[in-house]
Coordinates of C-alpha atoms and ligand atoms in Angstrom, one line a residue:
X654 CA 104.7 99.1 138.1
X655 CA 106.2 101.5 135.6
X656 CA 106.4 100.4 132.2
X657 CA 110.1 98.9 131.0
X658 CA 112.4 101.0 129.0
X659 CA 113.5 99.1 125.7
X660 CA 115.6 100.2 123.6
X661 CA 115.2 97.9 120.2
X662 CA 116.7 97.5 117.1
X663 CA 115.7 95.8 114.0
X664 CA 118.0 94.6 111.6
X665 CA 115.6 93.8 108.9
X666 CA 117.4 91.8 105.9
X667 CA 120.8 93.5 106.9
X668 CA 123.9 92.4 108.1
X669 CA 126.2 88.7 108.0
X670 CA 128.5 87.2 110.6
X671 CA 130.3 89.9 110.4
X672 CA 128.3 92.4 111.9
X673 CA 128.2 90.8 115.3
X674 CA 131.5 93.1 116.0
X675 CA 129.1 95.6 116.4
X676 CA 127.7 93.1 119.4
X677 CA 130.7 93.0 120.8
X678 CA 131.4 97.1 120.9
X679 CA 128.1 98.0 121.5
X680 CA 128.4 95.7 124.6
X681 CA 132.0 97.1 125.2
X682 CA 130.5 100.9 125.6
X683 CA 127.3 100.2 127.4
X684 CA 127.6 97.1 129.7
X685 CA 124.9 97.5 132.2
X686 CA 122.7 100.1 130.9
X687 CA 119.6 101.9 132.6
X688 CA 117.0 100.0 130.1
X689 CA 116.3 96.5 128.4
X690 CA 118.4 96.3 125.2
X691 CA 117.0 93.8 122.6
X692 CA 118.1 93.4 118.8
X693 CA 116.5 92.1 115.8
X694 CA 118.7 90.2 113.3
X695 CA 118.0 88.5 110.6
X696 CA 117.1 85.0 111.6
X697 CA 120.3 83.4 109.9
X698 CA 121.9 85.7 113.1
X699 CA 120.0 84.6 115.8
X700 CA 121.9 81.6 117.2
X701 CA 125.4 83.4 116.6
X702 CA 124.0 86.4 118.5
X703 CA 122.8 84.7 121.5
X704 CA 125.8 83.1 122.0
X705 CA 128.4 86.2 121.4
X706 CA 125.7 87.9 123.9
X707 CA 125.5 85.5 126.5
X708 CA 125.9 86.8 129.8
X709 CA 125.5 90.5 128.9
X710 CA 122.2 92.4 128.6
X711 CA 121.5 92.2 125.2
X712 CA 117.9 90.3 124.5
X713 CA 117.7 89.0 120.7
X714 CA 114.9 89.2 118.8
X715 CA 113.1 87.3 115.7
X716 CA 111.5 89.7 112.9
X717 CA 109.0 87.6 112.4
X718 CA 107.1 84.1 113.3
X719 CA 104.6 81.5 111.7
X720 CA 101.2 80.8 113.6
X721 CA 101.4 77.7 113.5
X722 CA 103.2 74.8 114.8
X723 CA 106.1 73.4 113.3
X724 CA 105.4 71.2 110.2
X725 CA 105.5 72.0 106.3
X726 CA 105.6 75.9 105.5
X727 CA 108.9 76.1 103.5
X728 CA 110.9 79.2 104.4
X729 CA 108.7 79.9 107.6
X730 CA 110.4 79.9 111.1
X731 CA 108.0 78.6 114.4
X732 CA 107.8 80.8 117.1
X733 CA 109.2 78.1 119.4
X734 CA 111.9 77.8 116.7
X735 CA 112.8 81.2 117.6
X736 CA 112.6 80.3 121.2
X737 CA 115.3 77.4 120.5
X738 CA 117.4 79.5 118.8
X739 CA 117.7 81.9 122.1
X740 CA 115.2 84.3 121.1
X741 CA 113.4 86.4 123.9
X742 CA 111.3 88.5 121.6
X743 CA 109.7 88.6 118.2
X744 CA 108.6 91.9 116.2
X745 CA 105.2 91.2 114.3
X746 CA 103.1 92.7 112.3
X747 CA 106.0 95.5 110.8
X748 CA 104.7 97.4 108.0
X749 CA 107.0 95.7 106.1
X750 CA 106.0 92.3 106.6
X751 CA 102.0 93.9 106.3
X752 CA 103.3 95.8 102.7
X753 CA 105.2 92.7 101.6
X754 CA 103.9 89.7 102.5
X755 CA 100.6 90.6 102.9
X756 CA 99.8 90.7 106.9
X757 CA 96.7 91.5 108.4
X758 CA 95.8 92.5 111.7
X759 CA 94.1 88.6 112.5
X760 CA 97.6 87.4 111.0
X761 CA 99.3 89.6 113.9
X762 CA 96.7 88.6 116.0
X763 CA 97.5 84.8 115.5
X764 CA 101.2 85.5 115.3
X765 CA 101.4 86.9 118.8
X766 CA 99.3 84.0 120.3
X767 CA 101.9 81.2 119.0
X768 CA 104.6 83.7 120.5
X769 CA 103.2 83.7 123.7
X770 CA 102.4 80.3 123.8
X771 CA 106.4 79.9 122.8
X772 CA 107.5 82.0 125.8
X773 CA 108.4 85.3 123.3
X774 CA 107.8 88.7 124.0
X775 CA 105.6 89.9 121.1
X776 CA 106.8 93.3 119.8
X777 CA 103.5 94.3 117.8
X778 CA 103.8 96.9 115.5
X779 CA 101.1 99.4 114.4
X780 CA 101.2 103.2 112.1
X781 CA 99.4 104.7 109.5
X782 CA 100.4 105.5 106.0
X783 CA 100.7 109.1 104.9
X784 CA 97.7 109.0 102.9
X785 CA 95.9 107.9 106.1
X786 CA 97.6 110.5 107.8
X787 CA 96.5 113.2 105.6
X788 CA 93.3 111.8 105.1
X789 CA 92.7 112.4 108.9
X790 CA 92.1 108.5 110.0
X791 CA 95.5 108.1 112.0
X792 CA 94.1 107.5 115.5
X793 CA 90.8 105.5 114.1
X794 CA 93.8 103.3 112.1
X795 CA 95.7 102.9 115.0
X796 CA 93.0 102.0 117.5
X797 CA 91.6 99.2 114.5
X798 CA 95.3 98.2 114.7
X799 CA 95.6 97.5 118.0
X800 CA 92.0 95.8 118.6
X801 CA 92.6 93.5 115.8
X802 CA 96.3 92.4 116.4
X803 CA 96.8 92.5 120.2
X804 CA 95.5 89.1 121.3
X805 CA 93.5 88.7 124.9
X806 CA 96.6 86.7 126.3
X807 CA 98.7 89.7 125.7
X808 CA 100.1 91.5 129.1
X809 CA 102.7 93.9 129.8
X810 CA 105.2 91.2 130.5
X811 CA 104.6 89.6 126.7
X812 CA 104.1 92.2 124.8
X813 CA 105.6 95.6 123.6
X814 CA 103.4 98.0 121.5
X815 CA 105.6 99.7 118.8
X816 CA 104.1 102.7 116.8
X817 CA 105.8 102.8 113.5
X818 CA 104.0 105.9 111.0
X819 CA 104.8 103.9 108.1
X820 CA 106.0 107.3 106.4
X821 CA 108.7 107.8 108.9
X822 CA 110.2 104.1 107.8
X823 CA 113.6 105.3 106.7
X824 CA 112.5 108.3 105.3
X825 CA 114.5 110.8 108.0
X826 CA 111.1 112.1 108.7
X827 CA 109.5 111.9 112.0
X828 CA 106.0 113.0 113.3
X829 CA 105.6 116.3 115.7
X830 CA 106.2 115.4 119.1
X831 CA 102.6 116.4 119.5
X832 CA 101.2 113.9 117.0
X833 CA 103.5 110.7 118.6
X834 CA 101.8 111.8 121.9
X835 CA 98.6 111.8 120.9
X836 CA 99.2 108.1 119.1
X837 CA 100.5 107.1 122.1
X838 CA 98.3 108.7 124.8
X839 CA 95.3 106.8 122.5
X840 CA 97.6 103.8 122.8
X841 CA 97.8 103.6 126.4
X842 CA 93.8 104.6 126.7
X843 CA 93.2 101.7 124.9
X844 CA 95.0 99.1 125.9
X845 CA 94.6 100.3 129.7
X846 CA 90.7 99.7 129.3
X847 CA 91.2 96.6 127.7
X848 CA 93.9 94.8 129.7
X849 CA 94.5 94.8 134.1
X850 CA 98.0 95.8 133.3
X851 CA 97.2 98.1 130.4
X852 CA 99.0 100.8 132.0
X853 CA 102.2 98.8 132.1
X854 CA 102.6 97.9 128.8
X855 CA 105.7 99.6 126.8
X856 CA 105.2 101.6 124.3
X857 CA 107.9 102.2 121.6
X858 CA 108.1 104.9 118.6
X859 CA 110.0 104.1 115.8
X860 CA 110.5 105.4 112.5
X861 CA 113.5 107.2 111.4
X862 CA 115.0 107.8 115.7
X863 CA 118.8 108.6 115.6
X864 CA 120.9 109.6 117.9
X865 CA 120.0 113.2 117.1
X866 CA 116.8 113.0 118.2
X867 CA 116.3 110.1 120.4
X868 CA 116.5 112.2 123.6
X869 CA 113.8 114.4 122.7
X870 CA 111.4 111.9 121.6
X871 CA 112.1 109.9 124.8
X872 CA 110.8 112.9 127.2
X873 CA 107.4 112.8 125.1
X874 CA 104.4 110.9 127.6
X875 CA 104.1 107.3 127.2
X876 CA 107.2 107.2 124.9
X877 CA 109.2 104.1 126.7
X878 CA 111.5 103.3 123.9
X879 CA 112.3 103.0 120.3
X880 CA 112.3 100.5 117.5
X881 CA 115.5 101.8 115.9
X882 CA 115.7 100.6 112.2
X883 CA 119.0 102.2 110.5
X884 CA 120.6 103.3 113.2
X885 CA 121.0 100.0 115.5
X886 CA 123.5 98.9 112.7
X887 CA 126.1 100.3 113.7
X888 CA 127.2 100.5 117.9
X889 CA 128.3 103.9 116.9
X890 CA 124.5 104.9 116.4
X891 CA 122.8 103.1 118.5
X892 CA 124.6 103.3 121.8
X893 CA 124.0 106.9 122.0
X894 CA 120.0 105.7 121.6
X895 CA 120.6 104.0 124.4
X896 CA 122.3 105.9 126.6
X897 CA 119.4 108.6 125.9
X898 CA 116.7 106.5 126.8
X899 CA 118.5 105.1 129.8
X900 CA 118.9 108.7 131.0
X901 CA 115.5 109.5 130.4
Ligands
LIG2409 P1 114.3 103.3 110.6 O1 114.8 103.6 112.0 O2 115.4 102.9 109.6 O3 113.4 104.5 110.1 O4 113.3 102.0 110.6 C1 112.3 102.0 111.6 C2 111.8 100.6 111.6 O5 111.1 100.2 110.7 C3 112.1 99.8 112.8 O6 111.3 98.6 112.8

């Protein structure tokens, strides 16, 4: 079994009711695409989205869960939370939610165990900084990454690796295609000697894809998707993301 395309997009703190019209055209141009869809709101949109999506192809996402189960963490959502809400998915371990709130890899670890155990995908996310970068660490960072976050229950049907170079985070700057296939031919190395279905698992890149360069970064090996940030606001943006990956 190949590895699923998935084209994702994370919302991050962005967007109110009103952006679901960007649901409803992105679904309007791209109906039954050749990959999974899946989007990321902000968790205030997760119920709304579901139901303005039901019956179409888009999956919605959480950005983020609690280990634990449901009791008294104020502001925390539960991974079956999510699950209630309609979620199918849940990104963890972003290098935003690492940088501001202080996640470490056992954090991610934990995380995607109380997804799993919820039924949700876990869309674990993993890059170096550009001091790491420079420094010359980038694969030893990723593969510490993805030993310490990726929990033993994690297959290719529950979880999606996403390889974000924290650098490229909305900076418009993106890595040589050479250096995102090396992270992602270590990536699959990895997780194919760790796990039976190792070889199944997607693998995203994200950090800074637009429709300008989506199509080449989709014919790079082991590339099976994005994790769009900016550019899966607007329909406009990320259809043609799709449609690149799907016709990859
Ligand atoms: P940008 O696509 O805006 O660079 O964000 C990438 C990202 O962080 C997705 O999770």
């Amino acid at each position: 079994m190949a590895p699923r395309k998935l084209a994702a997009g994370n919302w991050k703190m962005n967007g109110t009711l009103a952006a679901l019209a960007e649901i409803d055209q992105l679904l309007a141009d791209h109906p039954q695409p050749d990959c999974d869809v899946l989007i990321c709101p902000p968790a205030t949109l997760i119920h709304p989205m579901v139901g303005r999506a039901a019956g179409s192809v888009l999956n919605v996402g959480g950005q983020d869960c609690h280990a634990g189960a449901p009791g008294a963490h104020t502001g925390d959502i539960a991974a079956e939370q999510l699950h209630d809400a309609g979620a199918s998915h849940v990104i963890l371990g972003h290098s935003e939610r690492r940088s501001d709130h202080g996640d470490t890899d056992a954090d991610v670890h934990a995380k995607s165990v109380a997804a799993h155990q919820a039924g949700l995908v876990a869309v674990i996310c993993v890059g170096e900084t550009e001091g790491q970068r420079d420094g010359g660490q980038t694969l030893d960072v990723i593969a510490s990454q993805l030993a310490g976050s990726v929990p033993d229950c994690a297959t290719a049907a529950n979880t999606v690796i996403a390889y974000e170079p924290v650098w490229a985070i909305g900076t418009g700057r993106t890595p040589s295609n050479d250096q995102i296939a090396e992270v992602h031919a270590l990536m699959r190395d990895r997780l194919a000697a760790r796990f039976p279905d190792g070889g199944d698992f997607a693998l995203l890149y994200g950090g800074s894809v637009k429709p300008g360069n989506a199509a080449e970064i989709f014919a790079i090996a082991h590339v099976d998707g994005a994790l769009v940030g900016g550019a899966s606001l607007k329909a406009a943006d990320f259809g043609p993301i799709i449609a690149a990956l799907a016709a990859s």
